C-alpha cells in the first residue's frame, strides 16, 4: 500500500449557518472563520448547505441576480433541486446527484433558486457550492457551463455493493472525471456503506481536503465524524478510508494557484486595479442583463 498522507487538522462546521439569499442555509468552511486560503488553493470558498427542511413555498426561495468574475462556481445538489438563469439566456435545473460547473470567467449575471415544483412541495434540501479559482491567464475566459448529470457521471462501483464514487473531476484510480478544468482538480463524490474500505491517491503537488457530509469514517487512522473537514499534509499520496457507518463524503484536491488574490464579494481577481475594472464593468452593464 502507498504511504499515507498525514492529517494536518480536522475541524467541524462553524457553529452557525449563514443565509445566501433566503434559500441557501450554508455553513462556510472557508474563507470566513478559517484562515486557510493557502492550504486550500485553488479552492476559494466552500459553502455547505447541510440537510435542512424547507416547508412548501409558492415563491421559490433563493438568491436574486448577482455577478461573478474571475473564477468558477461548482454547485453539487445532494437533496432537492436548484434552478438557475443567467444573463446569456442559459437556464437549467440541478437535480439531486447533478453537478453544475459554471465558469464565470470574464463575467456573468445569474440567479439561483429552489426549483419551482420542488419548492411547491418543500422537503429536505442539501447542497454544496464550491468556488474554484482561475489562473491569471484564464480569469477573463468566456463564461461557460458544464451540466454534469448524475446519469452521465463517471462512476466507480465498489466490490460487494459497498458503495460508489462519482468522479466529478480529475482522476480516481484511473477513472477520469466528468468536468473539464483549467488547472488540475480532483472532486470525488463518495457514497459508502458501513464497512466499506477505499484506497486512492492524490498527487503530492495538490492541496487535499475532505468533507464528511454524512456518517463517520476513519481516514488515515483518524476518526472524522459528520460535518468534519479534514486537511491533509503533502508528505505522501495515499488516502485510506473506512466507513464506520453509511457515509457520504466529498474529496477535494487541486494544484495550488500561486498568484495574488484580490477579492471583492463575487469578483476574484489578481489586483485591486482589476477589481475596480470589474466593478466598473458591472455598473456599466457589461455583464449583460437579467431580470
Ligand atoms: Mn452565484
Tab-separated table of C-alpha atoms and ligand atoms in Angstrom:
chain	number	residue	atom	x	y	z
A	1	UNK	CA	0.000	0.000	0.000
A	2	UNK	CA	1.056	3.578	-0.690
A	3	UNK	CA	2.397	5.684	2.132
A	4	UNK	CA	-0.469	7.640	3.700
A	5	UNK	CA	-0.868	11.377	3.904
A	6	UNK	CA	-0.641	12.741	7.417
A	7	UNK	CA	-3.573	14.798	8.618
A	8	UNK	CA	-2.821	18.427	9.381
A	9	UNK	CA	-6.093	19.077	11.166
A	10	UNK	CA	-9.767	18.206	11.367
A	11	UNK	CA	-12.390	20.767	12.260
A	12	UNK	CA	-16.156	20.629	12.446
A	13	UNK	CA	-18.534	23.025	10.769
A	14	UNK	CA	-18.911	26.574	12.071
A	15	UNK	CA	-21.418	26.865	14.882
A	16	UNK	CA	-23.964	28.869	12.919
A	17	UNK	CA	-25.097	28.740	9.309
A	18	UNK	CA	-25.436	31.863	7.210
A	19	UNK	CA	-28.120	32.565	4.629
A	20	UNK	CA	-27.317	33.214	0.990
A	21	UNK	CA	-30.489	34.931	-0.155
A	22	UNK	CA	-33.393	33.184	1.572
A	23	UNK	CA	-32.863	29.739	0.044
A	24	UNK	CA	-29.350	28.612	0.851
A	25	UNK	CA	-28.688	27.907	4.520
A	26	UNK	CA	-24.976	27.256	4.434
A	27	UNK	CA	-22.035	26.607	6.693
A	28	UNK	CA	-18.995	28.406	5.341
A	29	UNK	CA	-15.904	26.267	5.944
A	30	UNK	CA	-13.612	28.771	4.273
A	31	UNK	CA	-12.563	31.510	3.764
A	32	UNK	CA	-14.587	33.146	6.571
A	33	UNK	CA	-13.604	31.957	10.007
A	34	UNK	CA	-10.791	29.728	8.853
A	35	UNK	CA	-7.678	31.391	7.573
A	36	UNK	CA	-6.568	28.531	5.336
A	37	UNK	CA	-6.599	30.176	1.920
A	38	UNK	CA	-3.088	28.972	1.014
A	39	UNK	CA	-3.752	25.458	2.246
A	40	UNK	CA	-6.921	25.041	0.179
A	41	UNK	CA	-5.870	26.797	-3.046
A	42	UNK	CA	-7.151	26.522	-5.824
A	43	UNK	CA	-10.434	26.379	-3.878
A	44	UNK	CA	-11.604	29.828	-2.786
A	45	UNK	CA	-14.781	29.096	-0.916
A	46	UNK	CA	-16.745	26.156	0.431
A	47	UNK	CA	-20.378	26.651	1.433
A	48	UNK	CA	-22.094	23.506	2.692
A	49	UNK	CA	-25.874	23.638	2.863
A	50	UNK	CA	-26.304	20.736	5.271
A	51	UNK	CA	-29.607	18.871	5.020
A	52	UNK	CA	-32.406	21.213	6.114
A	53	UNK	CA	-36.170	21.028	5.740
A	54	UNK	CA	-37.753	23.847	3.773
A	55	UNK	CA	-41.562	23.964	4.015
A	56	UNK	CA	-43.599	24.294	0.797
A	57	UNK	CA	-43.495	27.730	-0.810
A	58	UNK	CA	-45.220	29.029	-3.927
A	59	UNK	CA	-42.450	31.591	-4.307
A	60	UNK	CA	-39.163	29.715	-4.719
A	61	UNK	CA	-36.523	30.699	-2.187
A	62	UNK	CA	-33.077	31.565	-3.431
A	63	UNK	CA	-30.673	34.286	-4.320
A	64	UNK	CA	-31.558	37.024	-6.795
A	65	UNK	CA	-29.488	38.413	-9.667
A	66	UNK	CA	-25.777	38.782	-8.842
A	67	UNK	CA	-22.496	38.838	-10.794
A	68	UNK	CA	-19.351	36.675	-10.743
A	69	UNK	CA	-15.971	37.219	-12.402
A	70	UNK	CA	-12.585	35.550	-12.299
A	71	UNK	CA	-13.358	32.052	-11.037
A	72	UNK	CA	-15.706	29.058	-11.291
A	73	UNK	CA	-18.691	28.102	-9.155
A	74	UNK	CA	-19.401	24.418	-8.689
A	75	UNK	CA	-22.841	23.503	-7.360
A	76	UNK	CA	-23.425	19.948	-6.151
A	77	UNK	CA	-27.035	19.018	-5.379
A	78	UNK	CA	-27.456	16.247	-2.811
A	79	UNK	CA	-31.135	16.719	-1.923
A	80	UNK	CA	-33.668	18.990	-3.593
A	81	UNK	CA	-33.203	20.826	-6.884
A	82	UNK	CA	-31.690	24.168	-7.855
A	83	UNK	CA	-32.837	26.235	-10.825
A	84	UNK	CA	-30.617	28.866	-12.406
A	85	UNK	CA	-30.941	31.584	-15.034
A	86	UNK	CA	-28.193	33.778	-16.421
A	87	UNK	CA	-27.584	36.894	-18.488
A	88	UNK	CA	-26.542	34.873	-21.535
A	89	UNK	CA	-30.011	33.335	-21.689
A	90	UNK	CA	-28.984	29.998	-20.231
A	91	UNK	CA	-31.119	28.253	-17.673
A	92	UNK	CA	-31.260	24.825	-16.166
A	93	UNK	CA	-32.056	22.627	-13.213
A	94	UNK	CA	-29.531	20.911	-10.992
A	95	UNK	CA	-31.256	17.826	-9.624
A	96	UNK	CA	-30.120	15.555	-6.842
A	97	UNK	CA	-26.862	13.893	-7.934
A	98	UNK	CA	-26.145	16.510	-10.605
A	99	UNK	CA	-23.305	18.995	-10.621
A	100	UNK	CA	-23.175	22.350	-12.352
A	101	UNK	CA	-19.674	23.577	-13.133
A	102	UNK	CA	-20.010	27.232	-14.113
A	103	UNK	CA	-17.035	29.148	-15.401
A	104	UNK	CA	-17.836	32.772	-14.631
A	105	UNK	CA	-14.623	33.879	-16.357
A	106	UNK	CA	-14.965	37.403	-17.750
A	107	UNK	CA	-18.329	37.798	-16.079
A	108	UNK	CA	-21.864	36.636	-15.780
A	109	UNK	CA	-25.055	37.645	-14.008
A	110	UNK	CA	-27.182	34.869	-12.662
A	111	UNK	CA	-29.776	33.899	-10.086
A	112	UNK	CA	-30.084	30.647	-8.193
A	113	UNK	CA	-33.342	29.350	-6.715
A	114	UNK	CA	-35.032	26.267	-5.400
A	115	UNK	CA	-36.598	24.647	-8.435
A	116	UNK	CA	-40.248	25.744	-8.700
A	117	UNK	CA	-42.009	22.377	-8.491
A	118	UNK	CA	-39.714	21.203	-5.728
A	119	UNK	CA	-40.359	24.455	-3.872
A	120	UNK	CA	-44.138	23.921	-4.039
A	121	UNK	CA	-43.745	20.569	-2.301
A	122	UNK	CA	-40.894	21.531	0.017
A	123	UNK	CA	-38.558	18.976	1.551
A	124	UNK	CA	-35.024	18.314	2.682
A	125	UNK	CA	-32.514	20.402	0.804
A	126	UNK	CA	-28.786	19.716	0.784
A	127	UNK	CA	-26.157	21.183	-1.486
A	128	UNK	CA	-22.609	22.432	-1.780
A	129	UNK	CA	-21.269	25.444	-3.544
A	130	UNK	CA	-17.556	25.464	-4.149
A	131	UNK	CA	-15.599	28.292	-5.756
A	132	UNK	CA	-12.576	27.257	-7.790
A	133	UNK	CA	-10.032	29.923	-8.683
A	134	UNK	CA	-8.936	30.519	-12.251
A	135	UNK	CA	-5.277	31.142	-13.052
A	136	UNK	CA	-4.414	34.669	-14.189
A	137	UNK	CA	-4.198	33.537	-17.804
A	138	UNK	CA	-7.843	32.374	-17.800
A	139	UNK	CA	-9.643	34.807	-15.499
A	140	UNK	CA	-11.234	36.552	-18.485
A	141	UNK	CA	-12.129	33.384	-20.398
A	142	UNK	CA	-15.652	33.447	-21.894
A	143	UNK	CA	-18.304	32.210	-19.434
A	144	UNK	CA	-19.494	28.620	-19.877
A	145	UNK	CA	-21.389	25.840	-18.162
A	146	UNK	CA	-20.794	22.180	-17.746
A	147	UNK	CA	-24.019	20.444	-16.772
A	148	UNK	CA	-22.806	17.182	-15.265
A	149	UNK	CA	-25.807	14.943	-14.717
A	150	UNK	CA	-25.965	12.035	-12.282
A	151	UNK	CA	-26.773	9.692	-15.181
A	152	UNK	CA	-23.642	10.638	-17.118
A	153	UNK	CA	-21.236	10.939	-14.201
A	154	UNK	CA	-18.276	8.547	-14.426
A	155	UNK	CA	-18.652	6.091	-11.549
A	156	UNK	CA	-16.576	3.524	-9.732
A	157	UNK	CA	-18.700	0.857	-8.059
A	158	UNK	CA	-17.050	-0.698	-5.015
A	159	UNK	CA	-16.880	-4.503	-4.682
A	160	UNK	CA	-19.737	-6.217	-2.806
A	161	UNK	CA	-22.044	-3.227	-3.392
A	162	UNK	CA	-20.192	-1.318	-0.681
A	163	UNK	CA	-20.821	1.995	-2.363
A	164	UNK	CA	-19.730	4.134	-5.261
A	165	UNK	CA	-17.517	7.029	-6.206
A	166	UNK	CA	-18.862	9.611	-8.642
A	167	UNK	CA	-15.869	11.154	-10.330
A	168	UNK	CA	-16.910	14.764	-10.839
A	169	UNK	CA	-13.424	15.912	-11.853
A	170	UNK	CA	-9.891	14.617	-12.059
A	171	UNK	CA	-8.750	11.039	-11.851
A	172	UNK	CA	-9.890	8.437	-9.355
A	173	UNK	CA	-7.688	5.323	-9.554
A	174	UNK	CA	-7.648	5.680	-13.344
A	175	UNK	CA	-11.271	6.713	-13.885
A	176	UNK	CA	-11.421	10.190	-15.424
A	177	UNK	CA	-13.881	12.764	-14.110
A	178	UNK	CA	-16.717	14.442	-15.985
A	179	UNK	CA	-15.564	18.050	-15.740
A	180	UNK	CA	-13.015	19.880	-17.825
A	181	UNK	CA	-10.940	22.095	-15.552
A	182	UNK	CA	-8.442	24.909	-16.200
A	183	UNK	CA	-5.970	23.606	-13.623
A	184	UNK	CA	-5.675	20.075	-12.197
A	185	UNK	CA	-8.547	19.405	-9.754
A	186	UNK	CA	-9.978	16.213	-8.263
A	187	UNK	CA	-13.535	16.202	-6.988
A	188	UNK	CA	-14.910	12.864	-5.800
A	189	UNK	CA	-18.455	12.355	-4.507
A	190	UNK	CA	-18.291	9.184	-2.376
A	191	UNK	CA	-21.243	7.251	-1.072
A	192	UNK	CA	-20.052	4.428	1.161
A	193	UNK	CA	-21.869	1.662	3.002
A	194	UNK	CA	-20.911	0.815	6.568
A	195	UNK	CA	-17.716	-1.257	6.495
A	196	UNK	CA	-16.623	-0.072	3.048
A	197	UNK	CA	-12.890	0.423	2.620
A	198	UNK	CA	-11.396	2.509	-0.111
A	199	UNK	CA	-7.830	3.425	-1.042
A	200	UNK	CA	-6.745	6.042	-3.540
A	201	UNK	CA	-4.147	8.730	-4.098
A	202	UNK	CA	-3.988	12.402	-4.861
A	203	UNK	CA	-0.789	13.958	-6.247
A	204	UNK	CA	1.877	15.274	-3.876
A	205	UNK	CA	1.626	18.655	-5.567
A	206	UNK	CA	-2.091	19.025	-4.723
A	207	UNK	CA	-3.721	20.530	-1.673
A	208	UNK	CA	-6.066	17.785	-0.479
A	209	UNK	CA	-9.125	18.024	1.765
A	210	UNK	CA	-12.229	16.027	2.554
A	211	UNK	CA	-15.681	16.919	3.896
A	212	UNK	CA	-17.823	14.370	5.725
A	213	UNK	CA	-21.354	15.130	4.627
A	214	UNK	CA	-22.953	12.235	6.418
A	215	UNK	CA	-21.810	9.469	8.748
A	216	UNK	CA	-18.475	8.701	10.369
A	217	UNK	CA	-15.274	7.438	8.800
A	218	UNK	CA	-11.756	6.536	9.792
A	219	UNK	CA	-9.333	8.215	7.416
A	220	UNK	CA	-5.591	7.549	7.511
A	221	UNK	CA	-6.012	6.274	11.056
A	222	UNK	CA	-8.071	9.182	12.428
A	223	UNK	CA	-11.782	9.408	13.031
A	224	UNK	CA	-13.776	12.051	11.178
A	225	UNK	CA	-17.453	12.465	12.011
A	226	UNK	CA	-20.425	14.120	10.409
A	227	UNK	CA	-19.620	17.603	9.024
A	228	UNK	CA	-15.925	17.307	9.825
A	229	UNK	CA	-13.496	18.866	7.369
A	230	UNK	CA	-10.114	17.182	7.000
A	231	UNK	CA	-6.992	18.906	5.689
A	232	UNK	CA	-4.142	16.583	4.666
A	233	UNK	CA	-0.416	17.237	4.633
A	234	UNK	CA	1.599	16.755	1.447
A	235	UNK	CA	4.061	14.198	2.844
A	236	UNK	CA	2.648	11.338	0.768
A	237	UNK	CA	-0.045	10.453	-1.773
A	238	UNK	CA	-2.139	7.805	-0.051
A	239	UNK	CA	-5.629	8.101	1.406
A	240	UNK	CA	-7.258	5.117	3.066
A	241	UNK	CA	-10.855	5.408	4.217
A	242	UNK	CA	-13.047	3.049	6.191
A	243	UNK	CA	-16.725	3.867	6.629
A	244	UNK	CA	-17.678	3.240	10.266
A	245	UNK	CA	-21.311	3.689	9.210
A	246	UNK	CA	-23.053	4.640	5.974
A	247	UNK	CA	-21.248	7.780	4.849
A	248	UNK	CA	-21.278	10.474	2.178
A	249	UNK	CA	-18.004	12.292	1.528
A	250	UNK	CA	-16.638	14.914	-0.796
A	251	UNK	CA	-12.925	14.706	-1.542
A	252	UNK	CA	-11.355	17.862	-2.977
A	253	UNK	CA	-7.815	18.206	-4.208
A	254	UNK	CA	-6.114	20.570	-6.579
A	255	UNK	CA	-2.891	22.091	-7.751
A	256	UNK	CA	-2.482	25.364	-5.845
A	257	UNK	CA	-2.600	28.570	-7.895
A	258	UNK	CA	0.316	30.569	-6.542
A	259	UNK	CA	-0.841	34.015	-7.672
A	260	UNK	CA	-2.066	37.057	-5.727
A	261	UNK	CA	-5.757	37.153	-4.828
A	262	UNK	CA	-7.766	40.371	-4.821
A	263	UNK	CA	-11.381	39.763	-3.854
A	264	UNK	CA	-14.397	41.990	-3.592
A	265	UNK	CA	-17.500	39.909	-2.947
A	266	UNK	CA	-18.276	37.938	-6.111
A	267	UNK	CA	-15.214	39.213	-8.021
A	268	UNK	CA	-11.925	37.387	-7.543
A	269	UNK	CA	-9.018	38.845	-9.495
A	270	UNK	CA	-5.255	39.296	-9.026
A	271	UNK	CA	-5.023	43.057	-8.424
A	272	UNK	CA	-7.035	45.937	-6.967
A	273	UNK	CA	-6.958	47.568	-10.408
A	274	UNK	CA	-8.723	44.525	-11.898
A	275	UNK	CA	-11.312	44.679	-9.137
A	276	UNK	CA	-12.040	48.320	-9.947
A	277	UNK	CA	-12.469	47.345	-13.604
A	278	UNK	CA	-14.827	44.534	-12.611
A	279	UNK	CA	-16.962	46.934	-10.578
A	280	UNK	CA	-16.958	49.494	-13.415
A	281	UNK	CA	-17.873	46.850	-15.986
A	282	UNK	CA	-20.666	45.582	-13.748
A	283	UNK	CA	-22.028	49.089	-13.122
A	284	UNK	CA	-21.923	49.967	-16.823
A	285	UNK	CA	-23.858	46.858	-17.851
A	286	UNK	CA	-21.013	44.887	-19.437
A	287	UNK	CA	-22.093	41.743	-17.577
A	288	UNK	CA	-25.310	41.747	-19.600
A	289	UNK	CA	-28.854	41.901	-18.387
A	290	UNK	CA	-31.033	39.663	-16.281
A	291	UNK	CA	-34.296	40.471	-14.545
B	1	LIG	MN1	-23.856	32.750	-7.840
